Amino acid sequence: MKEIIDYYQHIPLNIEPIAFTIGSFSVGWYSLMYIAAIGAVYRILSYRIKKDISPENRIHLQAKNIGNNKFSKKEIKRLMGDFLLISFTGALLGGRLGYVLLYNPFYYLEHPLEIISPYDFATGEFIGIYGMSYHGGLVGAVIAAYFFARKHKLNFRAWADFIVPAVPAGYFFGRIGNFLNLELYGRATDSWIGMYFPVAASFEYSLRFPSQLIEAFLEGIILFIILWSIRNNKKYEGHLLSFYIVGYGVARFLGEFFREPDEHIGFIFSFITLGQIFSILMILAGIGLCYFQKKRKIV
């Protein structure tokens, strides 16, 4: 048993973040996990279109002011792909901008080109763009999706309800990507569940929670199971969207107790991190959305 635990605890030391290299261009497992996340969400939503879409909720996906012409399933799938692409683009832009403004504004004020450059200015190597904020990504995705829905005369709340049950599956792969990239590791611990991370300070002496895997479980598996189980039982338009916002906020708040705070930020109030503050705001926003949408019953 001791040998098994020892092997488990040293897994991160045997991980190579780069999956393969073509010339001077390296592709990391983190990038591949992003692709896997998008693929998983798309496949799950394709299943929903095939199994869960009824003639009645085809009408609800359209804006109410353009009549009751029903979307075909083929048209829904095409729009769903475009909706996801626009939302993902908004999430990337919002996530990057959110990280720059919320987590490290002074650094990027002095190094503005690093906001968008995927190259290390010191070595000239391609390193990708590091530093994303989930909360900024959520805002970016919602804004992009909202304007896409308006442009194509779609019912934004109905589409959001349709899509969000699949989103946690993407988080699962995203957090696995964080683990394979040896980033966002957890706080020091004496528990056997801890692992040695080579990029952590004094890693050879300190076990750390595999917070990426814990968050993959909370934000990915658990939230997916909950949302998937209630996907066809929403009480009003915006129900699943508000439940998702609250659910992710709770999962992230709990996960932050295992995660090492950003070194340049640390704790904000005693043991509370900046991520937990944003999660509390997210929970309140979800509750507020639930309250204001509750009277808009589905007809």
PDB file of N, CA and C in Angstrom, residues 1-11:
ATOM      1  N   MET A   1       0.824  -1.211   0.000  1.00  0.00           N
ATOM      2  CA  MET A   1       0.000   0.000   0.000  1.00  0.00           C
ATOM      3  C   MET A   1       0.859   1.262   0.000  1.00  0.00           C
ATOM      4  N   LYS A   2       1.953   1.225   0.763  1.00  0.00           N
ATOM      5  CA  LYS A   2       2.845   2.374   0.833  1.00  0.00           C
ATOM      6  C   LYS A   2       3.428   2.689  -0.543  1.00  0.00           C
ATOM      7  N   GLU A   3       3.754   1.643  -1.313  1.00  0.00           N
ATOM      8  CA  GLU A   3       4.320   1.847  -2.641  1.00  0.00           C
ATOM      9  C   GLU A   3       3.303   2.494  -3.575  1.00  0.00           C
ATOM     10  N   ILE A   4       2.034   2.104  -3.434  1.00  0.00           N
ATOM     11  CA  ILE A   4       0.974   2.669  -4.275  1.00  0.00           C
ATOM     12  C   ILE A   4       0.795   4.154  -3.969  1.00  0.00           C
ATOM     13  N   ILE A   5       0.746   4.487  -2.674  1.00  0.00           N
ATOM     14  CA  ILE A   5       0.585   5.888  -2.276  1.00  0.00           C
ATOM     15  C   ILE A   5       1.780   6.715  -2.735  1.00  0.00           C
ATOM     16  N   ASP A   6       2.966   6.154  -2.590  1.00  0.00           N
ATOM     17  CA  ASP A   6       4.172   6.872  -2.999  1.00  0.00           C
ATOM     18  C   ASP A   6       4.157   7.136  -4.510  1.00  0.00           C
ATOM     19  N   TYR A   7       3.734   6.146  -5.274  1.00  0.00           N
ATOM     20  CA  TYR A   7       3.638   6.319  -6.733  1.00  0.00           C
ATOM     21  C   TYR A   7       2.625   7.412  -7.072  1.00  0.00           C
ATOM     22  N   TYR A   8       1.471   7.349  -6.403  1.00  0.00           N
ATOM     23  CA  TYR A   8       0.413   8.340  -6.627  1.00  0.00           C
ATOM     24  C   TYR A   8       0.913   9.745  -6.330  1.00  0.00           C
ATOM     25  N   GLN A   9       1.597   9.919  -5.201  1.00  0.00           N
ATOM     26  CA  GLN A   9       2.028  11.247  -4.791  1.00  0.00           C
ATOM     27  C   GLN A   9       3.082  11.847  -5.718  1.00  0.00           C
ATOM     28  N   HIS A  10       3.793  11.018  -6.453  1.00  0.00           N
ATOM     29  CA  HIS A  10       4.852  11.504  -7.342  1.00  0.00           C
ATOM     30  C   HIS A  10       4.417  11.575  -8.810  1.00  0.00           C
ATOM     31  N   ILE A  11       3.135  11.343  -9.075  1.00  0.00           N
ATOM     32  CA  ILE A  11       2.652  11.396 -10.459  1.00  0.00           C
ATOM     33  C   ILE A  11       2.997  12.714 -11.154  1.00  0.00           C
TER      34      ILE A  11
END
